[in-house]
PDB file of C-alpha atoms in Angstrom:
ATOM      1  CA  UNK A   1      76.730 158.017  65.659  1.00  0.00           C
ATOM      2  CA  UNK A   2      76.060 157.853  69.609  1.00  0.00           C
ATOM      3  CA  UNK A   3      71.982 159.617  68.455  1.00  0.00           C
ATOM      4  CA  UNK A   4      71.838 156.927  65.682  1.00  0.00           C
ATOM      5  CA  UNK A   5      72.955 153.863  67.923  1.00  0.00           C
ATOM      6  CA  UNK A   6      70.039 155.162  70.295  1.00  0.00           C
ATOM      7  CA  UNK A   7      67.225 155.842  68.573  1.00  0.00           C
ATOM      8  CA  UNK A   8      67.750 152.344  66.412  1.00  0.00           C
ATOM      9  CA  UNK A   9      68.496 150.359  69.171  1.00  0.00           C
ATOM     10  CA  UNK A  10      65.811 151.424  71.673  1.00  0.00           C
ATOM     11  CA  UNK A  11      64.004 148.841  71.670  1.00  0.00           C
ATOM     12  CA  UNK A  12      66.453 146.080  72.393  1.00  0.00           C
ATOM     13  CA  UNK A  13      67.244 146.554  75.553  1.00  0.00           C
ATOM     14  CA  UNK A  14      69.143 146.265  77.907  1.00  0.00           C
ATOM     15  CA  UNK A  15      72.464 147.768  76.541  1.00  0.00           C
ATOM     16  CA  UNK A  16      75.058 150.315  77.739  1.00  0.00           C
ATOM     17  CA  UNK A  17      78.501 151.008  77.727  1.00  0.00           C
ATOM     18  CA  UNK A  18      81.219 149.447  79.845  1.00  0.00           C
ATOM     19  CA  UNK A  19      82.256 151.666  82.739  1.00  0.00           C
ATOM     20  CA  UNK A  20      86.208 153.076  83.184  1.00  0.00           C
ATOM     21  CA  UNK A  21      87.265 150.680  85.171  1.00  0.00           C
ATOM     22  CA  UNK A  22      87.146 148.209  82.211  1.00  0.00           C
ATOM     23  CA  UNK A  23      88.001 149.934  79.799  1.00  0.00           C
ATOM     24  CA  UNK A  24      91.138 150.805  81.321  1.00  0.00           C
ATOM     25  CA  UNK A  25      91.885 147.183  82.033  1.00  0.00           C
ATOM     26  CA  UNK A  26      93.020 146.747  78.189  1.00  0.00           C
ATOM     27  CA  UNK A  27      95.153 148.861  75.858  1.00  0.00           C
ATOM     28  CA  UNK A  28      92.650 150.301  73.030  1.00  0.00           C
ATOM     29  CA  UNK A  29      92.616 152.820  70.302  1.00  0.00           C
ATOM     30  CA  UNK A  30      90.342 155.587  70.856  1.00  0.00           C
ATOM     31  CA  UNK A  31      87.239 154.478  68.293  1.00  0.00           C
ATOM     32  CA  UNK A  32      87.604 151.010  69.915  1.00  0.00           C
ATOM     33  CA  UNK A  33      87.403 152.303  73.310  1.00  0.00           C
ATOM     34  CA  UNK A  34      84.351 154.715  72.538  1.00  0.00           C
ATOM     35  CA  UNK A  35      82.540 152.113  71.254  1.00  0.00           C
ATOM     36  CA  UNK A  36      82.927 149.805  73.694  1.00  0.00           C
ATOM     37  CA  UNK A  37      81.886 152.274  76.385  1.00  0.00           C
ATOM     38  CA  UNK A  38      78.909 153.594  74.974  1.00  0.00           C
ATOM     39  CA  UNK A  39      77.575 150.218  73.441  1.00  0.00           C
ATOM     40  CA  UNK A  40      79.955 147.343  74.752  1.00  0.00           C
ATOM     41  CA  UNK A  41      77.981 145.425  77.507  1.00  0.00           C
ATOM     42  CA  UNK A  42      74.473 144.087  76.527  1.00  0.00           C
ATOM     43  CA  UNK A  43      73.217 140.905  77.961  1.00  0.00           C
ATOM     44  CA  UNK A  44      70.215 138.487  77.489  1.00  0.00           C
ATOM     45  CA  UNK A  45      67.759 137.787  80.182  1.00  0.00           C
ATOM     46  CA  UNK A  46      70.495 134.817  81.292  1.00  0.00           C
ATOM     47  CA  UNK A  47      73.011 136.602  81.858  1.00  0.00           C
ATOM     48  CA  UNK A  48      74.999 135.652  78.272  1.00  0.00           C
ATOM     49  CA  UNK A  49      76.718 138.722  76.870  1.00  0.00           C
ATOM     50  CA  UNK A  50      74.926 139.391  73.649  1.00  0.00           C
ATOM     51  CA  UNK A  51      76.311 142.570  71.686  1.00  0.00           C
ATOM     52  CA  UNK A  52      73.638 144.542  69.620  1.00  0.00           C
ATOM     53  CA  UNK A  53      76.210 144.605  66.982  1.00  0.00           C
ATOM     54  CA  UNK A  54      75.684 140.992  65.943  1.00  0.00           C
ATOM     55  CA  UNK A  55      72.903 141.295  63.188  1.00  0.00           C
ATOM     56  CA  UNK A  56      75.288 140.024  60.430  1.00  0.00           C
ATOM     57  CA  UNK A  57      78.671 140.831  61.874  1.00  0.00           C
ATOM     58  CA  UNK A  58      79.967 141.485  65.096  1.00  0.00           C
ATOM     59  CA  UNK A  59      82.024 142.712  67.944  1.00  0.00           C
ATOM     60  CA  UNK A  60      84.097 140.624  70.025  1.00  0.00           C
ATOM     61  CA  UNK A  61      83.368 140.430  73.481  1.00  0.00           C
ATOM     62  CA  UNK A  62      85.669 143.039  75.492  1.00  0.00           C
ATOM     63  CA  UNK A  63      87.020 140.304  77.751  1.00  0.00           C
ATOM     64  CA  UNK A  64      88.061 138.157  74.689  1.00  0.00           C
ATOM     65  CA  UNK A  65      90.204 141.078  72.854  1.00  0.00           C
ATOM     66  CA  UNK A  66      93.507 139.844  72.385  1.00  0.00           C
ATOM     67  CA  UNK A  67      96.711 140.204  70.104  1.00  0.00           C
ATOM     68  CA  UNK A  68      96.837 137.793  67.177  1.00  0.00           C
ATOM     69  CA  UNK A  69     100.121 138.072  64.631  1.00  0.00           C
ATOM     70  CA  UNK A  70     100.482 141.496  65.664  1.00  0.00           C
ATOM     71  CA  UNK A  71      96.751 143.250  65.717  1.00  0.00           C
ATOM     72  CA  UNK A  72      93.892 143.472  67.949  1.00  0.00           C
ATOM     73  CA  UNK A  73      91.011 141.570  66.969  1.00  0.00           C
ATOM     74  CA  UNK A  74      88.101 143.212  67.575  1.00  0.00           C
ATOM     75  CA  UNK A  75      85.264 141.885  64.835  1.00  0.00           C
ATOM     76  CA  UNK A  76      83.947 139.053  63.188  1.00  0.00           C
ATOM     77  CA  UNK A  77      82.599 137.929  60.070  1.00  0.00           C
ATOM     78  CA  UNK A  78      79.073 135.987  60.965  1.00  0.00           C
ATOM     79  CA  UNK A  79      80.456 132.715  59.278  1.00  0.00           C
ATOM     80  CA  UNK A  80      84.046 133.443  60.723  1.00  0.00           C
ATOM     81  CA  UNK A  81      85.216 134.242  57.000  1.00  0.00           C
ATOM     82  CA  UNK A  82      87.028 136.897  57.877  1.00  0.00           C
ATOM     83  CA  UNK A  83      87.815 138.239  61.061  1.00  0.00           C
ATOM     84  CA  UNK A  84      89.360 142.694  61.609  1.00  0.00           C
ATOM     85  CA  UNK A  85      92.412 143.696  63.272  1.00  0.00           C
ATOM     86  CA  UNK A  86      93.576 147.365  64.521  1.00  0.00           C
ATOM     87  CA  UNK A  87      96.629 148.127  66.560  1.00  0.00           C
ATOM     88  CA  UNK A  88      96.850 148.369  69.973  1.00  0.00           C
ATOM     89  CA  UNK A  89      96.882 152.049  70.132  1.00  0.00           C
ATOM     90  CA  UNK A  90      96.436 155.345  68.288  1.00  0.00           C
ATOM     91  CA  UNK A  91      93.871 158.330  68.152  1.00  0.00           C
ATOM     92  CA  UNK A  92      92.469 156.511  64.664  1.00  0.00           C
ATOM     93  CA  UNK A  93      94.615 153.662  63.468  1.00  0.00           C
ATOM     94  CA  UNK A  94      94.199 151.451  60.578  1.00  0.00           C
ATOM     95  CA  UNK A  95      92.225 148.510  59.975  1.00  0.00           C
ATOM     96  CA  UNK A  96      93.212 145.016  58.580  1.00  0.00           C
ATOM     97  CA  UNK A  97      90.948 141.746  57.615  1.00  0.00           C
ATOM     98  CA  UNK A  98      92.350 138.536  57.289  1.00  0.00           C
ATOM     99  CA  UNK A  99      90.907 135.264  55.622  1.00  0.00           C
ATOM    100  CA  UNK A 100      93.499 133.535  54.744  1.00  0.00           C
ATOM    101  CA  UNK A 101      96.118 133.562  57.456  1.00  0.00           C
ATOM    102  CA  UNK A 102      97.501 137.116  56.631  1.00  0.00           C
ATOM    103  CA  UNK A 103      96.311 140.179  57.577  1.00  0.00           C
ATOM    104  CA  UNK A 104      95.458 143.051  54.584  1.00  0.00           C
ATOM    105  CA  UNK A 105      94.756 146.146  55.086  1.00  0.00           C
ATOM    106  CA  UNK A 106      90.710 146.889  54.412  1.00  0.00           C
ATOM    107  CA  UNK A 107      90.635 150.707  55.972  1.00  0.00           C
ATOM    108  CA  UNK A 108      92.927 153.732  56.920  1.00  0.00           C
ATOM    109  CA  UNK A 109      90.812 154.517  59.501  1.00  0.00           C
ATOM    110  CA  UNK A 110      89.361 152.418  62.331  1.00  0.00           C
ATOM    111  CA  UNK A 111      86.718 155.290  62.947  1.00  0.00           C
ATOM    112  CA  UNK A 112      85.313 154.683  59.421  1.00  0.00           C
ATOM    113  CA  UNK A 113      85.627 150.769  59.695  1.00  0.00           C
ATOM    114  CA  UNK A 114      83.467 150.789  62.780  1.00  0.00           C
ATOM    115  CA  UNK A 115      80.932 152.925  61.432  1.00  0.00           C
ATOM    116  CA  UNK A 116      80.360 150.959  58.169  1.00  0.00           C
ATOM    117  CA  UNK A 117      80.184 147.520  60.969  1.00  0.00           C
ATOM    118  CA  UNK A 118      77.593 149.524  63.073  1.00  0.00           C
ATOM    119  CA  UNK A 119      75.211 150.751  59.603  1.00  0.00           C
ATOM    120  CA  UNK A 120      75.868 147.355  58.297  1.00  0.00           C
ATOM    121  CA  UNK A 121      74.462 145.205  61.437  1.00  0.00           C
ATOM    122  CA  UNK A 122      71.688 147.924  61.834  1.00  0.00           C
ATOM    123  CA  UNK A 123      70.442 146.853  58.587  1.00  0.00           C
ATOM    124  CA  UNK A 124      70.825 143.018  59.102  1.00  0.00           C
ATOM    125  CA  UNK A 125      69.806 143.532  63.024  1.00  0.00           C
ATOM    126  CA  UNK A 126      66.127 145.323  62.309  1.00  0.00           C
ATOM    127  CA  UNK A 127      62.693 144.201  63.030  1.00  0.00           C
ATOM    128  CA  UNK A 128      62.143 143.870  58.970  1.00  0.00           C
ATOM    129  CA  UNK A 129      64.663 143.909  56.347  1.00  0.00           C
ATOM    130  CA  UNK A 130      63.972 142.989  52.599  1.00  0.00           C
ATOM    131  CA  UNK A 131      66.924 141.847  50.334  1.00  0.00           C
ATOM    132  CA  UNK A 132      65.862 143.338  46.410  1.00  0.00           C
ATOM    133  CA  UNK A 133      66.912 140.575  44.614  1.00  0.00           C
ATOM    134  CA  UNK A 134      64.445 138.563  47.150  1.00  0.00           C
ATOM    135  CA  UNK A 135      61.322 141.066  46.205  1.00  0.00           C
ATOM    136  CA  UNK A 136      61.330 140.986  42.634  1.00  0.00           C
ATOM    137  CA  UNK A 137      61.574 144.975  42.213  1.00  0.00           C
ATOM    138  CA  UNK A 138      64.078 148.200  42.950  1.00  0.00           C
ATOM    139  CA  UNK A 139      64.106 149.719  46.115  1.00  0.00           C
ATOM    140  CA  UNK A 140      65.411 152.855  44.446  1.00  0.00           C
ATOM    141  CA  UNK A 141      62.683 152.429  41.927  1.00  0.00           C
ATOM    142  CA  UNK A 142      60.062 151.981  44.429  1.00  0.00           C
ATOM    143  CA  UNK A 143      60.983 155.158  46.844  1.00  0.00           C
ATOM    144  CA  UNK A 144      61.339 157.470  43.459  1.00  0.00           C
ATOM    145  CA  UNK A 145      58.269 156.637  42.378  1.00  0.00           C
ATOM    146  CA  UNK A 146      56.548 157.514  45.892  1.00  0.00           C
ATOM    147  CA  UNK A 147      58.642 160.558  45.772  1.00  0.00           C
ATOM    148  CA  UNK A 148      60.726 159.763  48.971  1.00  0.00           C
ATOM    149  CA  UNK A 149      63.913 161.374  49.133  1.00  0.00           C
ATOM    150  CA  UNK A 150      67.063 159.549  50.258  1.00  0.00           C
ATOM    151  CA  UNK A 151      69.088 161.193  52.464  1.00  0.00           C
ATOM    152  CA  UNK A 152      72.921 159.933  51.913  1.00  0.00           C
ATOM    153  CA  UNK A 153      74.527 159.053  55.215  1.00  0.00           C
ATOM    154  CA  UNK A 154      77.713 157.487  54.723  1.00  0.00           C
ATOM    155  CA  UNK A 155      79.090 156.942  50.888  1.00  0.00           C
ATOM    156  CA  UNK A 156      81.473 154.480  49.288  1.00  0.00           C
ATOM    157  CA  UNK A 157      83.444 153.083  52.009  1.00  0.00           C
ATOM    158  CA  UNK A 158      85.416 149.831  51.993  1.00  0.00           C
ATOM    159  CA  UNK A 159      84.349 146.966  54.721  1.00  0.00           C
ATOM    160  CA  UNK A 160      85.381 143.713  55.859  1.00  0.00           C
ATOM    161  CA  UNK A 161      87.201 141.401  53.355  1.00  0.00           C
ATOM    162  CA  UNK A 162      88.132 143.324  50.609  1.00  0.00           C
ATOM    163  CA  UNK A 163      91.822 143.171  49.735  1.00  0.00           C
ATOM    164  CA  UNK A 164      93.352 142.799  46.438  1.00  0.00           C
ATOM    165  CA  UNK A 165      91.724 139.350  46.159  1.00  0.00           C
ATOM    166  CA  UNK A 166      88.603 140.738  45.735  1.00  0.00           C
ATOM    167  CA  UNK A 167      89.226 143.905  43.252  1.00  0.00           C
ATOM    168  CA  UNK A 168      86.021 143.598  41.390  1.00  0.00           C
ATOM    169  CA  UNK A 169      84.183 144.206  44.337  1.00  0.00           C
ATOM    170  CA  UNK A 170      82.658 147.356  45.218  1.00  0.00           C
ATOM    171  CA  UNK A 171      82.349 149.764  48.593  1.00  0.00           C
ATOM    172  CA  UNK A 172      79.324 150.155  50.927  1.00  0.00           C
ATOM    173  CA  UNK A 173      76.770 153.048  51.034  1.00  0.00           C
ATOM    174  CA  UNK A 174      73.958 153.812  53.780  1.00  0.00           C
ATOM    175  CA  UNK A 175      70.614 156.022  52.863  1.00  0.00           C
ATOM    176  CA  UNK A 176      67.805 157.176  55.201  1.00  0.00           C
ATOM    177  CA  UNK A 177      64.322 157.826  54.121  1.00  0.00           C
ATOM    178  CA  UNK A 178      62.152 159.731  56.949  1.00  0.00           C
ATOM    179  CA  UNK A 179      64.532 158.789  59.578  1.00  0.00           C
ATOM    180  CA  UNK A 180      62.987 155.143  59.756  1.00  0.00           C
ATOM    181  CA  UNK A 181      64.507 153.304  56.636  1.00  0.00           C
ATOM    182  CA  UNK A 182      67.836 152.866  56.218  1.00  0.00           C
ATOM    183  CA  UNK A 183      68.794 151.457  52.926  1.00  0.00           C
ATOM    184  CA  UNK A 184      72.025 149.891  52.286  1.00  0.00           C
ATOM    185  CA  UNK A 185      73.907 149.258  48.844  1.00  0.00           C
ATOM    186  CA  UNK A 186      76.397 146.368  49.662  1.00  0.00           C
ATOM    187  CA  UNK A 187      79.595 145.709  47.739  1.00  0.00           C
ATOM    188  CA  UNK A 188      77.851 143.734  44.909  1.00  0.00           C
ATOM    189  CA  UNK A 189      76.012 146.954  44.149  1.00  0.00           C
ATOM    190  CA  UNK A 190      72.691 144.811  45.474  1.00  0.00           C
ATOM    191  CA  UNK A 191      70.251 147.054  47.860  1.00  0.00           C
ATOM    192  CA  UNK A 192      69.007 145.876  51.091  1.00  0.00           C
ATOM    193  CA  UNK A 193      65.686 148.393  53.092  1.00  0.00           C
ATOM    194  CA  UNK A 194      65.578 148.082  57.046  1.00  0.00           C
ATOM    195  CA  UNK A 195      63.264 149.095  59.684  1.00  0.00           C
ATOM    196  CA  UNK A 196      61.930 148.701  62.854  1.00  0.00           C
ATOM    197  CA  UNK A 197      58.275 150.269  61.979  1.00  0.00           C
ATOM    198  CA  UNK A 198      55.908 147.785  62.928  1.00  0.00           C
ATOM    199  CA  UNK A 199      53.753 147.485  59.959  1.00  0.00           C
ATOM    200  CA  UNK A 200      56.274 148.637  56.748  1.00  0.00           C
ATOM    201  CA  UNK A 201      53.795 146.864  54.474  1.00  0.00           C
ATOM    202  CA  UNK A 202      51.429 150.061  55.391  1.00  0.00           C
ATOM    203  CA  UNK A 203      53.611 152.539  53.461  1.00  0.00           C
ATOM    204  CA  UNK A 204      55.615 150.359  51.436  1.00  0.00           C
ATOM    205  CA  UNK A 205      53.433 147.645  50.459  1.00  0.00           C
ATOM    206  CA  UNK A 206      55.508 146.585  47.128  1.00  0.00           C
ATOM    207  CA  UNK A 207      58.644 146.344  49.139  1.00  0.00           C
ATOM    208  CA  UNK A 208      57.605 144.522  52.327  1.00  0.00           C
ATOM    209  CA  UNK A 209      55.571 141.692  52.844  1.00  0.00           C
ATOM    210  CA  UNK A 210      52.762 141.560  55.718  1.00  0.00           C
ATOM    211  CA  UNK A 211      52.901 138.001  56.221  1.00  0.00           C
TER     212      UNK A 211
END
């Protein structure tokens, strides 16, 4: 994920990782320690902390990481529909989500969950993002028509609020096109296409609107 994050978020500066002394001040499982150590320190020009992973859902500020009903809260949905929690230690502990006062197991792997969170937020935080129902055409059909290859990079992973109460919902999948366009299929089977290209309508006028 490090090369991907670095390349995709290079236009969003400044951001950096937390130093060892700060990381050592809290007990964290290894995947969380890695993420905060690589990209957990970001601020706007007023000095206010603002994670780069805040396109839709977001990482909780390092200083605000705390135990809640036996789990370390580390991520939250944009409108606080759910929060995500994990164990305080471990190489790759499970992840639980809460939206009704109870923790529900979401993913057996924190590493997998964080990968999905990063990719999901990457889609929403891109310079240009289109949502299939809003553009009146099929993103996959458009790519196929133009002979573009979709490189699968993360396929069929659970995320966020998916627990037994939402059995009808599916998983998330992500694809890259030309290393510049990130396509996401969400849990409802709907597609998004995101890019940081300045004028994507020049290559994909059917998908992206110049205005």
